[in-house]
């Protein structure tokens, strides 16, 4: 199973987003963090910037909505050009309906969980999703240290995905770097959001390749990946 690396533009130069997107050509997706200063204590960008970015790059956009009232706003990000839209279950009134609406509009539907939100209550929702995001830091700011206490949660989520025989991507976001990505892959993640580990490197494209190689090596040795 191939590992996917999604550089986060939260760590990029916002004044040069088109150039920063080109700097990571070869990445699987470009991760776009949308924050509203309500759901999380930070404010980033919205629909107009996503529309502009979608025109400026051929790399598909993976929009992570850290916003309130996700049911209202998430479909607009599909219309803006996102290929994948992630809403937080803590901010969604009707997550199944929202996931179906995102899919109906032509994007991949993804649901995110904050560190303190358990996966088990949402087991029955998994077939409605294309990806599940386990936050490995508290959402809101880039550059935070990876929370090792999330590794068991990643393992439990992978077990649930396998139990139901789903082709569901498992993404991790927060503190993913050369020193943590192998642990995430071993635990069951296969999509990795990396911000400062990519955009803080001298050669961001090479950083993407190196992280992917690390993740794929760890996945090949992981018990969960046997049989894939």
PDB file of C-alpha atoms in Angstrom:
ATOM      1  CA  UNK A   1       0.000   0.000   0.000  1.00  0.00           C
ATOM      2  CA  UNK A   2       1.512   3.306  -1.081  1.00  0.00           C
ATOM      3  CA  UNK A   3       1.988   6.074   1.449  1.00  0.00           C
ATOM      4  CA  UNK A   4       0.705   9.523   0.530  1.00  0.00           C
ATOM      5  CA  UNK A   5       2.395  12.758   1.571  1.00  0.00           C
ATOM      6  CA  UNK A   6       0.285  15.915   1.825  1.00  0.00           C
ATOM      7  CA  UNK A   7       2.381  19.047   2.462  1.00  0.00           C
ATOM      8  CA  UNK A   8       0.512  21.602   4.561  1.00  0.00           C
ATOM      9  CA  UNK A   9       0.514  25.149   3.237  1.00  0.00           C
ATOM     10  CA  UNK A  10      -0.002  26.343   6.813  1.00  0.00           C
ATOM     11  CA  UNK A  11       3.810  26.222   6.949  1.00  0.00           C
ATOM     12  CA  UNK A  12       4.258  27.873   3.533  1.00  0.00           C
ATOM     13  CA  UNK A  13       4.727  31.552   2.705  1.00  0.00           C
ATOM     14  CA  UNK A  14       1.151  32.832   2.288  1.00  0.00           C
ATOM     15  CA  UNK A  15       2.407  35.679   0.093  1.00  0.00           C
ATOM     16  CA  UNK A  16       3.764  33.153  -2.426  1.00  0.00           C
ATOM     17  CA  UNK A  17       1.217  30.325  -2.354  1.00  0.00           C
ATOM     18  CA  UNK A  18       1.351  29.539  -6.077  1.00  0.00           C
ATOM     19  CA  UNK A  19       5.145  29.232  -5.944  1.00  0.00           C
ATOM     20  CA  UNK A  20       5.002  27.237  -2.733  1.00  0.00           C
ATOM     21  CA  UNK A  21       2.550  24.811  -4.366  1.00  0.00           C
ATOM     22  CA  UNK A  22       4.980  24.309  -7.262  1.00  0.00           C
ATOM     23  CA  UNK A  23       7.825  23.718  -4.784  1.00  0.00           C
ATOM     24  CA  UNK A  24       6.187  20.445  -3.716  1.00  0.00           C
ATOM     25  CA  UNK A  25       5.243  19.084  -7.133  1.00  0.00           C
ATOM     26  CA  UNK A  26       5.233  15.323  -6.784  1.00  0.00           C
ATOM     27  CA  UNK A  27       3.254  15.486  -3.555  1.00  0.00           C
ATOM     28  CA  UNK A  28       0.051  13.448  -3.565  1.00  0.00           C
ATOM     29  CA  UNK A  29      -2.163  16.258  -2.296  1.00  0.00           C
ATOM     30  CA  UNK A  30      -1.741  19.813  -1.065  1.00  0.00           C
ATOM     31  CA  UNK A  31      -3.185  20.127   2.439  1.00  0.00           C
ATOM     32  CA  UNK A  32      -5.095  23.373   2.981  1.00  0.00           C
ATOM     33  CA  UNK A  33      -5.900  24.306   6.582  1.00  0.00           C
ATOM     34  CA  UNK A  34      -9.034  26.438   6.855  1.00  0.00           C
ATOM     35  CA  UNK A  35      -9.505  28.024  10.304  1.00  0.00           C
ATOM     36  CA  UNK A  36     -12.224  30.449  11.388  1.00  0.00           C
ATOM     37  CA  UNK A  37     -10.962  31.704  14.786  1.00  0.00           C
ATOM     38  CA  UNK A  38     -14.020  30.106  16.408  1.00  0.00           C
ATOM     39  CA  UNK A  39     -13.618  26.321  16.225  1.00  0.00           C
ATOM     40  CA  UNK A  40      -9.884  26.861  16.719  1.00  0.00           C
ATOM     41  CA  UNK A  41      -8.065  29.978  18.005  1.00  0.00           C
ATOM     42  CA  UNK A  42      -6.503  30.890  14.669  1.00  0.00           C
ATOM     43  CA  UNK A  43      -7.610  32.466  11.397  1.00  0.00           C
ATOM     44  CA  UNK A  44      -6.194  31.400   8.039  1.00  0.00           C
ATOM     45  CA  UNK A  45      -8.020  31.449   4.703  1.00  0.00           C
ATOM     46  CA  UNK A  46     -11.325  30.670   3.051  1.00  0.00           C
ATOM     47  CA  UNK A  47     -13.150  29.873  -0.168  1.00  0.00           C
ATOM     48  CA  UNK A  48     -11.645  32.636  -2.392  1.00  0.00           C
ATOM     49  CA  UNK A  49      -8.066  31.560  -1.631  1.00  0.00           C
ATOM     50  CA  UNK A  50      -8.932  27.902  -2.279  1.00  0.00           C
ATOM     51  CA  UNK A  51     -10.444  28.887  -5.632  1.00  0.00           C
ATOM     52  CA  UNK A  52      -7.273  30.774  -6.568  1.00  0.00           C
ATOM     53  CA  UNK A  53      -4.990  27.982  -5.386  1.00  0.00           C
ATOM     54  CA  UNK A  54      -6.949  25.372  -7.346  1.00  0.00           C
ATOM     55  CA  UNK A  55      -6.288  27.375 -10.505  1.00  0.00           C
ATOM     56  CA  UNK A  56      -2.607  27.745  -9.689  1.00  0.00           C
ATOM     57  CA  UNK A  57      -1.657  24.090  -9.178  1.00  0.00           C
ATOM     58  CA  UNK A  58      -2.300  20.679 -10.701  1.00  0.00           C
ATOM     59  CA  UNK A  59      -1.804  19.032  -7.307  1.00  0.00           C
ATOM     60  CA  UNK A  60      -5.242  18.165  -5.888  1.00  0.00           C
ATOM     61  CA  UNK A  61      -6.329  20.095  -2.816  1.00  0.00           C
ATOM     62  CA  UNK A  62      -7.072  18.378   0.482  1.00  0.00           C
ATOM     63  CA  UNK A  63      -9.058  20.962   2.482  1.00  0.00           C
ATOM     64  CA  UNK A  64      -9.142  20.479   6.245  1.00  0.00           C
ATOM     65  CA  UNK A  65     -11.941  22.588   7.696  1.00  0.00           C
ATOM     66  CA  UNK A  66     -11.303  23.599  11.291  1.00  0.00           C
ATOM     67  CA  UNK A  67     -14.460  25.686  11.355  1.00  0.00           C
ATOM     68  CA  UNK A  68     -17.836  25.868  13.037  1.00  0.00           C
ATOM     69  CA  UNK A  69     -21.039  25.078  11.113  1.00  0.00           C
ATOM     70  CA  UNK A  70     -19.281  22.597   8.844  1.00  0.00           C
ATOM     71  CA  UNK A  71     -22.624  21.412   7.453  1.00  0.00           C
ATOM     72  CA  UNK A  72     -23.155  24.829   5.882  1.00  0.00           C
ATOM     73  CA  UNK A  73     -19.670  25.582   4.613  1.00  0.00           C
ATOM     74  CA  UNK A  74     -18.047  22.283   3.591  1.00  0.00           C
ATOM     75  CA  UNK A  75     -19.909  21.877   0.262  1.00  0.00           C
ATOM     76  CA  UNK A  76     -18.657  25.307  -0.835  1.00  0.00           C
ATOM     77  CA  UNK A  77     -15.078  24.055  -0.703  1.00  0.00           C
ATOM     78  CA  UNK A  78     -15.916  21.311  -3.177  1.00  0.00           C
ATOM     79  CA  UNK A  79     -17.351  23.973  -5.474  1.00  0.00           C
ATOM     80  CA  UNK A  80     -14.157  26.010  -4.960  1.00  0.00           C
ATOM     81  CA  UNK A  81     -12.080  23.155  -6.371  1.00  0.00           C
ATOM     82  CA  UNK A  82     -11.107  20.898  -3.464  1.00  0.00           C
ATOM     83  CA  UNK A  83     -10.713  17.233  -4.349  1.00  0.00           C
ATOM     84  CA  UNK A  84     -11.066  16.169  -0.717  1.00  0.00           C
ATOM     85  CA  UNK A  85     -12.906  17.980   2.063  1.00  0.00           C
ATOM     86  CA  UNK A  86     -12.422  17.131   5.728  1.00  0.00           C
ATOM     87  CA  UNK A  87     -14.909  18.298   8.347  1.00  0.00           C
ATOM     88  CA  UNK A  88     -14.543  17.874  12.096  1.00  0.00           C
ATOM     89  CA  UNK A  89     -17.135  15.588  13.609  1.00  0.00           C
ATOM     90  CA  UNK A  90     -17.198  17.915  16.625  1.00  0.00           C
ATOM     91  CA  UNK A  91     -18.458  20.704  14.324  1.00  0.00           C
ATOM     92  CA  UNK A  92     -20.953  18.725  12.222  1.00  0.00           C
ATOM     93  CA  UNK A  93     -24.616  18.444  13.149  1.00  0.00           C
ATOM     94  CA  UNK A  94     -25.311  15.688  10.601  1.00  0.00           C
ATOM     95  CA  UNK A  95     -22.018  14.038   9.609  1.00  0.00           C
ATOM     96  CA  UNK A  96     -23.529  11.279   7.451  1.00  0.00           C
ATOM     97  CA  UNK A  97     -25.636  13.718   5.471  1.00  0.00           C
ATOM     98  CA  UNK A  98     -22.654  16.034   5.080  1.00  0.00           C
ATOM     99  CA  UNK A  99     -20.339  13.247   3.897  1.00  0.00           C
ATOM    100  CA  UNK A 100     -22.921  12.193   1.331  1.00  0.00           C
ATOM    101  CA  UNK A 101     -23.317  15.764   0.108  1.00  0.00           C
ATOM    102  CA  UNK A 102     -19.552  16.165  -0.314  1.00  0.00           C
ATOM    103  CA  UNK A 103     -19.391  12.923  -2.273  1.00  0.00           C
ATOM    104  CA  UNK A 104     -22.413  13.878  -4.398  1.00  0.00           C
ATOM    105  CA  UNK A 105     -20.655  17.090  -5.397  1.00  0.00           C
ATOM    106  CA  UNK A 106     -17.671  15.087  -6.617  1.00  0.00           C
ATOM    107  CA  UNK A 107     -15.073  15.218  -3.836  1.00  0.00           C
ATOM    108  CA  UNK A 108     -13.732  12.710  -1.362  1.00  0.00           C
ATOM    109  CA  UNK A 109     -15.443  12.987   2.041  1.00  0.00           C
ATOM    110  CA  UNK A 110     -13.268  12.945   5.137  1.00  0.00           C
ATOM    111  CA  UNK A 111     -13.988  13.275   8.843  1.00  0.00           C
ATOM    112  CA  UNK A 112     -11.515  14.541  11.446  1.00  0.00           C
ATOM    113  CA  UNK A 113     -11.274  13.794  15.160  1.00  0.00           C
ATOM    114  CA  UNK A 114      -9.568  15.987  17.737  1.00  0.00           C
ATOM    115  CA  UNK A 115      -7.122  14.177  20.045  1.00  0.00           C
ATOM    116  CA  UNK A 116      -9.692  13.764  22.847  1.00  0.00           C
ATOM    117  CA  UNK A 117     -12.471  12.501  20.546  1.00  0.00           C
ATOM    118  CA  UNK A 118     -12.658   8.687  20.514  1.00  0.00           C
ATOM    119  CA  UNK A 119     -13.149   6.762  17.275  1.00  0.00           C
ATOM    120  CA  UNK A 120     -15.394   4.015  18.659  1.00  0.00           C
ATOM    121  CA  UNK A 121     -18.715   5.966  18.699  1.00  0.00           C
ATOM    122  CA  UNK A 122     -18.295   6.613  14.964  1.00  0.00           C
ATOM    123  CA  UNK A 123     -17.597   3.073  13.828  1.00  0.00           C
ATOM    124  CA  UNK A 124     -20.914   2.823  11.982  1.00  0.00           C
ATOM    125  CA  UNK A 125     -20.144   6.012  10.027  1.00  0.00           C
ATOM    126  CA  UNK A 126     -16.923   4.724   8.483  1.00  0.00           C
ATOM    127  CA  UNK A 127     -18.518   3.293   5.298  1.00  0.00           C
ATOM    128  CA  UNK A 128     -19.795   6.810   4.511  1.00  0.00           C
ATOM    129  CA  UNK A 129     -16.254   8.184   4.364  1.00  0.00           C
ATOM    130  CA  UNK A 130     -13.303   8.118   1.997  1.00  0.00           C
ATOM    131  CA  UNK A 131     -10.784   9.166   4.638  1.00  0.00           C
ATOM    132  CA  UNK A 132     -10.568   9.564   8.398  1.00  0.00           C
ATOM    133  CA  UNK A 133      -8.197  12.118   9.934  1.00  0.00           C
ATOM    134  CA  UNK A 134      -6.711  11.502  13.366  1.00  0.00           C
ATOM    135  CA  UNK A 135      -5.281  14.744  14.738  1.00  0.00           C
ATOM    136  CA  UNK A 136      -1.925  14.111  16.384  1.00  0.00           C
ATOM    137  CA  UNK A 137      -1.819  17.620  17.888  1.00  0.00           C
ATOM    138  CA  UNK A 138      -4.568  19.948  19.072  1.00  0.00           C
ATOM    139  CA  UNK A 139      -5.818  21.685  15.921  1.00  0.00           C
ATOM    140  CA  UNK A 140      -5.166  25.371  15.395  1.00  0.00           C
ATOM    141  CA  UNK A 141      -1.455  25.936  14.930  1.00  0.00           C
ATOM    142  CA  UNK A 142       1.399  24.424  12.929  1.00  0.00           C
ATOM    143  CA  UNK A 143       4.757  23.430  14.338  1.00  0.00           C
ATOM    144  CA  UNK A 144       3.424  21.595  17.406  1.00  0.00           C
ATOM    145  CA  UNK A 145       5.087  18.522  18.893  1.00  0.00           C
ATOM    146  CA  UNK A 146       3.642  15.147  17.917  1.00  0.00           C
ATOM    147  CA  UNK A 147       1.419  13.513  20.567  1.00  0.00           C
ATOM    148  CA  UNK A 148       2.642   9.928  20.984  1.00  0.00           C
ATOM    149  CA  UNK A 149      -0.486   9.138  22.993  1.00  0.00           C
ATOM    150  CA  UNK A 150      -2.397   9.184  19.699  1.00  0.00           C
ATOM    151  CA  UNK A 151      -0.624   6.062  18.381  1.00  0.00           C
ATOM    152  CA  UNK A 152      -3.005   3.600  20.116  1.00  0.00           C
ATOM    153  CA  UNK A 153      -5.953   5.525  18.660  1.00  0.00           C
ATOM    154  CA  UNK A 154      -4.442   5.197  15.174  1.00  0.00           C
ATOM    155  CA  UNK A 155      -4.060   1.439  15.751  1.00  0.00           C
ATOM    156  CA  UNK A 156      -7.655   1.080  16.950  1.00  0.00           C
ATOM    157  CA  UNK A 157      -8.903   3.007  13.932  1.00  0.00           C
ATOM    158  CA  UNK A 158      -6.924   0.820  11.542  1.00  0.00           C
ATOM    159  CA  UNK A 159      -8.388  -2.260  13.243  1.00  0.00           C
ATOM    160  CA  UNK A 160     -11.919  -0.941  12.689  1.00  0.00           C
ATOM    161  CA  UNK A 161     -11.169  -0.197   9.025  1.00  0.00           C
ATOM    162  CA  UNK A 162      -9.833  -3.725   8.558  1.00  0.00           C
ATOM    163  CA  UNK A 163     -12.738  -5.245  10.501  1.00  0.00           C
ATOM    164  CA  UNK A 164     -15.214  -3.771   8.024  1.00  0.00           C
ATOM    165  CA  UNK A 165     -13.039  -4.421   4.955  1.00  0.00           C
ATOM    166  CA  UNK A 166     -13.085  -0.750   3.953  1.00  0.00           C
ATOM    167  CA  UNK A 167     -10.888   1.038   1.429  1.00  0.00           C
ATOM    168  CA  UNK A 168     -10.676   3.985   3.783  1.00  0.00           C
ATOM    169  CA  UNK A 169      -7.592   6.180   3.927  1.00  0.00           C
ATOM    170  CA  UNK A 170      -6.277   6.945   7.412  1.00  0.00           C
ATOM    171  CA  UNK A 171      -4.639  10.356   7.663  1.00  0.00           C
ATOM    172  CA  UNK A 172      -2.558  11.838  10.466  1.00  0.00           C
ATOM    173  CA  UNK A 173      -1.916  15.543  10.917  1.00  0.00           C
ATOM    174  CA  UNK A 174       0.286  17.259  13.476  1.00  0.00           C
ATOM    175  CA  UNK A 175       3.977  16.960  14.223  1.00  0.00           C
ATOM    176  CA  UNK A 176       4.598  14.527  11.348  1.00  0.00           C
ATOM    177  CA  UNK A 177       8.304  14.544  10.498  1.00  0.00           C
ATOM    178  CA  UNK A 178      11.240  12.271   9.734  1.00  0.00           C
ATOM    179  CA  UNK A 179      11.360  11.350  13.437  1.00  0.00           C
ATOM    180  CA  UNK A 180       7.649  10.453  13.785  1.00  0.00           C
ATOM    181  CA  UNK A 181       6.334   9.294  10.398  1.00  0.00           C
ATOM    182  CA  UNK A 182       7.523   5.702  10.753  1.00  0.00           C
ATOM    183  CA  UNK A 183       5.666   5.282  14.049  1.00  0.00           C
ATOM    184  CA  UNK A 184       2.506   6.622  12.413  1.00  0.00           C
ATOM    185  CA  UNK A 185       2.845   4.241   9.472  1.00  0.00           C
ATOM    186  CA  UNK A 186       3.511   1.270  11.731  1.00  0.00           C
ATOM    187  CA  UNK A 187       0.378   2.121  13.715  1.00  0.00           C
ATOM    188  CA  UNK A 188      -1.789   2.153  10.591  1.00  0.00           C
ATOM    189  CA  UNK A 189      -1.733   5.582   8.946  1.00  0.00           C
ATOM    190  CA  UNK A 190      -1.261   5.777   5.179  1.00  0.00           C
ATOM    191  CA  UNK A 191      -1.792   9.499   4.475  1.00  0.00           C
ATOM    192  CA  UNK A 192       0.574  11.955   6.164  1.00  0.00           C
ATOM    193  CA  UNK A 193       0.203  15.718   6.508  1.00  0.00           C
ATOM    194  CA  UNK A 194       3.588  17.379   6.926  1.00  0.00           C
ATOM    195  CA  UNK A 195       4.022  21.128   7.309  1.00  0.00           C
ATOM    196  CA  UNK A 196       7.281  22.420   8.708  1.00  0.00           C
ATOM    197  CA  UNK A 197       9.003  19.097   7.916  1.00  0.00           C
ATOM    198  CA  UNK A 198       8.460  19.906   4.222  1.00  0.00           C
ATOM    199  CA  UNK A 199       8.386  23.683   3.944  1.00  0.00           C
ATOM    200  CA  UNK A 200      11.153  24.111   6.500  1.00  0.00           C
ATOM    201  CA  UNK A 201      13.486  21.973   4.389  1.00  0.00           C
ATOM    202  CA  UNK A 202      16.012  23.398   1.928  1.00  0.00           C
ATOM    203  CA  UNK A 203      14.405  21.297  -0.825  1.00  0.00           C
ATOM    204  CA  UNK A 204      10.694  20.750  -0.100  1.00  0.00           C
ATOM    205  CA  UNK A 205      10.190  18.334  -3.006  1.00  0.00           C
ATOM    206  CA  UNK A 206      13.062  16.157  -1.794  1.00  0.00           C
ATOM    207  CA  UNK A 207      11.613  16.264   1.728  1.00  0.00           C
ATOM    208  CA  UNK A 208       8.335  14.891   0.345  1.00  0.00           C
ATOM    209  CA  UNK A 209      10.175  12.045  -1.396  1.00  0.00           C
ATOM    210  CA  UNK A 210      12.217  11.223   1.708  1.00  0.00           C
ATOM    211  CA  UNK A 211       9.147  11.144   3.963  1.00  0.00           C
ATOM    212  CA  UNK A 212       7.302   8.901   1.507  1.00  0.00           C
ATOM    213  CA  UNK A 213      10.244   6.491   1.408  1.00  0.00           C
ATOM    214  CA  UNK A 214      10.322   6.334   5.210  1.00  0.00           C
ATOM    215  CA  UNK A 215       6.575   5.746   5.448  1.00  0.00           C
ATOM    216  CA  UNK A 216       6.555   3.048   2.784  1.00  0.00           C
ATOM    217  CA  UNK A 217       9.462   1.258   4.459  1.00  0.00           C
ATOM    218  CA  UNK A 218       7.667   1.255   7.809  1.00  0.00           C
ATOM    219  CA  UNK A 219       4.389   0.154   6.203  1.00  0.00           C
ATOM    220  CA  UNK A 220       6.085  -2.808   4.526  1.00  0.00           C
ATOM    221  CA  UNK A 221       7.125  -4.048   7.982  1.00  0.00           C
ATOM    222  CA  UNK A 222       3.796  -3.282   9.696  1.00  0.00           C
ATOM    223  CA  UNK A 223       1.544  -6.097  10.826  1.00  0.00           C
ATOM    224  CA  UNK A 224      -1.620  -4.267   9.688  1.00  0.00           C
ATOM    225  CA  UNK A 225      -0.396  -4.076   6.083  1.00  0.00           C
ATOM    226  CA  UNK A 226       0.162  -7.816   5.679  1.00  0.00           C
ATOM    227  CA  UNK A 227      -2.162  -9.115   3.003  1.00  0.00           C
ATOM    228  CA  UNK A 228      -2.610  -5.740   1.259  1.00  0.00           C
TER     229      UNK A 228
END
